């Protein structure tokens, strides 16, 4: 199946599928019982659910900049970790997605990281034939929220396993790291919403053009099944904060008719929401082609 794309105002948007993987269903849904969450996403014999790493390429015809939001897990994992997460590039890969859309890695001028957990930034570098790390996007500036950078470089014991040295060190060494604040506007029509429950300083890019709004929701809403308010991931560092942020975001998404672009949902690319009494639920699902 071909990858989707669309145009909003002066922005060209391209779906970048970087590969699939699996995570433990219990960890993905926290205190929610399996009897409930498995109705929405089935688990395999090891209790893992199917997930993907769906990124977004944004070409601005106003500034000429080419933004990539996150870049997937990359290819630096050893065989043991590949098996644990069942990383699969057989259907999709970062390189294949770029090729299908007619872009090269050299075209990317900006990489906007929602956060620096390994499944969001692993492809920033790759190992060459000599086993040395090289930058995948040699012409890019890397944008990270200040709070996330502090967290990633000085992680607590619980979150440390998500910030891999081989991913963080190259960002420490580059001269092209740009640390941003809450109110960053990358250009007119491209800003961010910052949330802190999953990890401090997670930025959710928001595109506003042609009277429409599209938000890349990253790990605030890992899948469409995570829409119910108390369905919060066990991976979240500050679940009570997530609960407050999620409630405010869901109501804003309904009120402003924001399209939600899902990074990890294997089954749905974009969803819309609607109010159903006191609850918010999924109204529709679509792709960039249908936006």
Short mmCIF file of C-alpha atoms in Angstrom, two decimals:
data_model
loop_
_atom_site.label_atom_id
_atom_site.label_comp_id
_atom_site.label_asym_id
_atom_site.label_seq_id
_atom_site.Cartn_x
_atom_site.Cartn_y
_atom_site.Cartn_z
CA UNK A 1 0.00 0.00 0.00
CA UNK A 2 1.31 3.43 -0.95
CA UNK A 3 2.16 5.94 1.75
CA UNK A 4 -0.16 8.89 2.21
CA UNK A 5 0.45 12.58 1.64
CA UNK A 6 -1.45 15.85 1.44
CA UNK A 7 -1.08 19.61 1.28
CA UNK A 8 -2.23 22.05 3.96
CA UNK A 9 -1.69 25.67 2.99
CA UNK A 10 1.98 26.06 2.17
CA UNK A 11 2.91 22.77 3.86
CA UNK A 12 3.35 19.48 2.06
CA UNK A 13 2.85 16.57 4.48
CA UNK A 14 4.19 13.06 3.96
CA UNK A 15 3.66 9.95 6.07
CA UNK A 16 6.99 8.31 6.91
CA UNK A 17 6.63 4.72 8.08
CA UNK A 18 9.91 3.65 9.69
CA UNK A 19 9.08 0.11 10.82
CA UNK A 20 6.99 -1.94 13.22
CA UNK A 21 7.65 -3.28 16.71
CA UNK A 22 5.92 -4.74 19.76
CA UNK A 23 5.63 -3.69 23.38
CA UNK A 24 4.12 -5.35 26.43
CA UNK A 25 0.39 -4.73 26.51
CA UNK A 26 0.27 -4.43 30.28
CA UNK A 27 2.93 -1.72 30.27
CA UNK A 28 1.13 0.08 27.45
CA UNK A 29 -2.13 0.31 29.40
CA UNK A 30 -0.97 0.58 33.00
CA UNK A 31 -3.71 -0.25 35.51
CA UNK A 32 -6.33 -1.00 32.82
CA UNK A 33 -7.15 -4.76 32.85
CA UNK A 34 -6.25 -6.84 29.82
CA UNK A 35 -9.89 -7.93 29.50
CA UNK A 36 -10.67 -4.33 28.57
CA UNK A 37 -7.71 -3.14 26.48
CA UNK A 38 -7.43 -6.37 24.47
CA UNK A 39 -10.85 -5.66 22.96
CA UNK A 40 -9.25 -2.77 21.10
CA UNK A 41 -5.78 -4.19 20.35
CA UNK A 42 -5.10 -7.94 20.58
CA UNK A 43 -2.00 -9.28 22.31
CA UNK A 44 0.28 -12.05 21.06
CA UNK A 45 1.31 -15.15 23.03
CA UNK A 46 3.90 -13.05 24.88
CA UNK A 47 1.34 -10.38 25.83
CA UNK A 48 2.84 -7.89 23.37
CA UNK A 49 0.76 -5.62 21.16
CA UNK A 50 1.56 -4.67 17.57
CA UNK A 51 2.78 -1.11 17.17
CA UNK A 52 4.43 1.00 14.51
CA UNK A 53 6.78 3.98 14.31
CA UNK A 54 5.04 6.48 12.04
CA UNK A 55 6.86 9.75 11.54
CA UNK A 56 5.91 12.85 9.56
CA UNK A 57 7.82 14.81 6.92
CA UNK A 58 6.81 18.44 6.46
CA UNK A 59 8.01 20.48 3.50
CA UNK A 60 7.40 24.21 3.82
CA UNK A 61 6.91 25.98 0.52
CA UNK A 62 7.19 29.28 2.40
CA UNK A 63 10.66 28.80 3.86
CA UNK A 64 11.94 25.84 1.87
CA UNK A 65 12.64 23.94 5.07
CA UNK A 66 12.06 20.19 5.31
CA UNK A 67 11.10 19.05 8.81
CA UNK A 68 11.15 15.45 10.01
CA UNK A 69 9.23 14.74 13.20
CA UNK A 70 11.00 11.88 15.02
CA UNK A 71 12.79 9.14 13.08
CA UNK A 72 12.05 5.74 14.62
CA UNK A 73 14.24 3.17 16.34
CA UNK A 74 16.98 3.03 13.71
CA UNK A 75 19.27 0.11 12.94
CA UNK A 76 21.77 0.16 15.83
CA UNK A 77 20.01 -2.44 18.03
CA UNK A 78 21.78 -5.74 18.65
CA UNK A 79 20.06 -9.05 17.92
CA UNK A 80 18.88 -9.49 21.50
CA UNK A 81 17.04 -6.17 21.61
CA UNK A 82 15.66 -6.67 18.11
CA UNK A 83 14.13 -9.93 19.29
CA UNK A 84 12.73 -8.43 22.52
CA UNK A 85 10.88 -5.72 20.61
CA UNK A 86 10.39 -7.80 17.44
CA UNK A 87 11.53 -4.90 15.28
CA UNK A 88 10.35 -5.43 11.72
CA UNK A 89 11.48 -3.47 8.66
CA UNK A 90 10.06 -5.95 6.14
CA UNK A 91 6.99 -3.83 5.30
CA UNK A 92 8.24 -0.31 6.02
CA UNK A 93 11.54 1.44 6.63
CA UNK A 94 12.80 4.98 6.93
CA UNK A 95 14.83 4.73 3.72
CA UNK A 96 12.00 3.16 1.72
CA UNK A 97 9.53 5.82 2.86
CA UNK A 98 11.86 8.64 1.84
CA UNK A 99 12.46 7.02 -1.53
CA UNK A 100 8.75 6.51 -2.21
CA UNK A 101 8.07 10.21 -1.57
CA UNK A 102 11.05 11.32 -3.66
CA UNK A 103 13.19 12.74 -0.83
CA UNK A 104 16.73 12.01 0.28
CA UNK A 105 18.10 12.21 3.82
CA UNK A 106 20.20 15.17 2.69
CA UNK A 107 16.99 17.16 2.09
CA UNK A 108 16.09 17.27 5.79
CA UNK A 109 16.90 20.68 7.28
CA UNK A 110 15.28 20.14 10.69
CA UNK A 111 14.57 17.14 12.90
CA UNK A 112 11.97 17.94 15.56
CA UNK A 113 12.11 15.39 18.37
CA UNK A 114 8.93 14.94 20.37
CA UNK A 115 11.26 13.34 22.94
CA UNK A 116 14.37 11.17 23.02
CA UNK A 117 13.14 7.70 23.95
CA UNK A 118 14.88 5.16 21.73
CA UNK A 119 11.90 4.49 19.44
CA UNK A 120 11.74 8.19 18.53
CA UNK A 121 15.36 9.12 17.86
CA UNK A 122 17.31 5.93 17.14
CA UNK A 123 17.73 6.65 13.42
CA UNK A 124 19.52 9.94 14.04
CA UNK A 125 22.72 7.97 13.45
CA UNK A 126 23.67 4.63 11.92
CA UNK A 127 26.78 2.44 11.99
CA UNK A 128 28.90 2.48 8.84
CA UNK A 129 30.93 -0.50 7.58
CA UNK A 130 33.71 0.33 10.05
CA UNK A 131 31.22 0.25 12.94
CA UNK A 132 31.42 4.01 13.43
CA UNK A 133 28.36 6.17 14.01
CA UNK A 134 27.44 8.57 11.22
CA UNK A 135 24.64 11.13 11.11
CA UNK A 136 21.71 10.04 8.95
CA UNK A 137 20.61 13.62 8.21
CA UNK A 138 23.89 15.51 7.70
CA UNK A 139 22.28 18.87 6.95
CA UNK A 140 19.77 18.93 9.80
CA UNK A 141 19.40 20.98 12.95
CA UNK A 142 18.06 18.89 15.85
CA UNK A 143 15.35 20.49 17.98
CA UNK A 144 14.81 19.21 21.53
CA UNK A 145 12.89 20.79 24.39
CA UNK A 146 15.19 22.02 27.17
CA UNK A 147 13.42 19.98 29.86
CA UNK A 148 13.64 16.85 27.74
CA UNK A 149 17.34 17.38 27.12
CA UNK A 150 18.01 17.70 30.84
CA UNK A 151 15.98 14.55 31.46
CA UNK A 152 17.68 12.57 28.70
CA UNK A 153 21.19 13.51 29.77
CA UNK A 154 20.51 13.06 33.51
CA UNK A 155 17.78 10.41 33.62
CA UNK A 156 16.29 8.88 36.73
CA UNK A 157 16.70 5.15 37.33
CA UNK A 158 13.25 4.33 35.99
CA UNK A 159 13.58 6.18 32.69
CA UNK A 160 17.26 5.50 32.08
CA UNK A 161 16.62 2.42 29.92
CA UNK A 162 14.72 4.54 27.40
CA UNK A 163 17.61 6.97 26.81
CA UNK A 164 20.30 4.95 25.10
CA UNK A 165 23.87 6.21 25.17
CA UNK A 166 24.35 5.46 21.47
CA UNK A 167 21.43 7.78 20.67
CA UNK A 168 22.13 10.60 23.11
CA UNK A 169 25.91 10.94 22.77
CA UNK A 170 25.87 11.96 19.06
CA UNK A 171 23.43 14.74 19.94
CA UNK A 172 25.77 15.91 22.69
CA UNK A 173 28.61 16.05 20.18
CA UNK A 174 26.85 17.83 17.31
CA UNK A 175 27.01 21.60 16.85
CA UNK A 176 23.50 21.49 15.40
CA UNK A 177 21.53 20.86 18.59
CA UNK A 178 18.88 23.51 19.28
CA UNK A 179 17.23 23.52 22.70
CA UNK A 180 13.76 25.07 22.64
CA UNK A 181 11.21 26.42 25.11
CA UNK A 182 7.49 25.85 25.52
CA UNK A 183 6.47 28.67 23.21
CA UNK A 184 8.56 27.72 20.19
CA UNK A 185 7.19 28.54 16.73
CA UNK A 186 9.27 26.91 14.03
CA UNK A 187 7.52 29.05 11.46
CA UNK A 188 4.06 30.48 10.93
CA UNK A 189 1.63 27.58 11.10
CA UNK A 190 4.04 25.17 12.80
CA UNK A 191 4.24 25.33 16.60
CA UNK A 192 4.15 22.85 19.49
CA UNK A 193 2.09 21.82 22.48
CA UNK A 194 4.35 20.79 25.37
CA UNK A 195 3.29 18.07 27.82
CA UNK A 196 5.23 16.59 30.73
CA UNK A 197 3.45 13.48 31.98
CA UNK A 198 5.02 10.81 29.78
CA UNK A 199 8.43 12.46 30.04
CA UNK A 200 9.41 16.05 30.76
CA UNK A 201 9.40 18.38 27.77
CA UNK A 202 7.57 16.23 25.22
CA UNK A 203 6.67 18.54 22.33
CA UNK A 204 3.71 17.76 20.09
CA UNK A 205 4.01 19.57 16.73
CA UNK A 206 0.85 21.39 15.67
CA UNK A 207 0.22 22.35 12.03
CA UNK A 208 -2.39 25.01 11.33
CA UNK A 209 -3.31 25.86 7.73
CA UNK A 210 -6.32 25.99 5.39
CA UNK A 211 -8.60 26.25 8.41
CA UNK A 212 -7.47 22.84 9.66
CA UNK A 213 -5.32 21.71 12.58
CA UNK A 214 -3.23 18.55 12.69
CA UNK A 215 -1.39 17.53 15.86
CA UNK A 216 1.35 14.90 16.01
CA UNK A 217 0.38 13.42 19.37
CA UNK A 218 3.42 11.13 19.92
CA UNK A 219 3.15 9.40 23.32
CA UNK A 220 0.40 11.52 24.82
CA UNK A 221 -1.94 9.17 22.92
CA UNK A 222 0.02 6.11 21.84
CA UNK A 223 -2.97 4.53 20.04
CA UNK A 224 -6.64 5.21 19.38
CA UNK A 225 -7.42 2.77 22.20
CA UNK A 226 -5.75 5.18 24.66
CA UNK A 227 -8.42 7.87 24.20
CA UNK A 228 -10.41 7.05 27.41
CA UNK A 229 -9.16 9.45 30.07
CA UNK A 230 -7.82 6.96 32.68
CA UNK A 231 -6.13 4.73 30.09
CA UNK A 232 -2.59 5.91 30.78
CA UNK A 233 0.60 4.02 29.93
CA UNK A 234 2.66 2.36 32.63
CA UNK A 235 5.67 3.91 30.88
CA UNK A 236 4.58 7.44 31.87
CA UNK A 237 6.89 9.02 34.44
CA UNK A 238 4.18 11.24 35.95
CA UNK A 239 0.79 9.56 35.34
CA UNK A 240 -1.20 12.09 37.40
CA UNK A 241 0.25 14.85 35.21
CA UNK A 242 -0.62 12.87 32.09
CA UNK A 243 -4.20 12.59 33.32
CA UNK A 244 -4.56 16.38 33.65
CA UNK A 245 -2.79 17.10 30.36
CA UNK A 246 -4.79 14.48 28.52
CA UNK A 247 -8.11 15.80 29.80
CA UNK A 248 -7.28 19.35 28.67
CA UNK A 249 -5.95 18.15 25.32
CA UNK A 250 -8.94 15.92 24.54
CA UNK A 251 -11.40 18.75 25.19
CA UNK A 252 -9.32 21.14 23.09
CA UNK A 253 -9.16 18.60 20.27
CA UNK A 254 -12.95 18.29 20.28
CA UNK A 255 -13.59 22.03 20.53
CA UNK A 256 -11.09 22.95 17.81
CA UNK A 257 -11.72 19.89 15.59
CA UNK A 258 -8.04 18.94 15.69
CA UNK A 259 -6.94 15.96 13.63
CA UNK A 260 -4.69 13.67 15.67
CA UNK A 261 -1.76 12.04 13.87
CA UNK A 262 -0.84 8.80 15.65
CA UNK A 263 2.81 7.80 15.80
CA UNK A 264 2.50 4.30 17.24
CA UNK A 265 -0.95 3.07 16.20
CA UNK A 266 -0.51 0.11 13.85
CA UNK A 267 -4.14 0.25 12.73
CA UNK A 268 -5.02 3.94 12.44
CA UNK A 269 -3.02 6.87 11.07
CA UNK A 270 -5.23 9.84 11.98
CA UNK A 271 -8.29 10.09 14.19
CA UNK A 272 -10.85 12.74 15.09
CA UNK A 273 -12.70 12.96 18.40
CA UNK A 274 -16.22 13.77 19.55
CA UNK A 275 -17.94 14.44 22.85
CA UNK A 276 -20.19 11.61 24.03
CA UNK A 277 -21.88 12.80 27.20
CA UNK A 278 -19.11 13.31 29.73
CA UNK A 279 -16.67 11.20 27.73
CA UNK A 280 -14.60 11.81 24.63
CA UNK A 281 -14.43 9.06 22.03
CA UNK A 282 -13.05 8.42 18.55
CA UNK A 283 -15.31 9.86 15.88
CA UNK A 284 -13.54 8.87 12.67
CA UNK A 285 -10.25 7.55 11.31
CA UNK A 286 -8.51 8.55 8.10
CA UNK A 287 -5.13 9.01 6.40
CA UNK A 288 -3.28 12.09 5.16
CA UNK A 289 -4.73 11.38 1.71
CA UNK A 290 -8.20 11.90 3.13
CA UNK A 291 -7.46 14.99 5.23
#
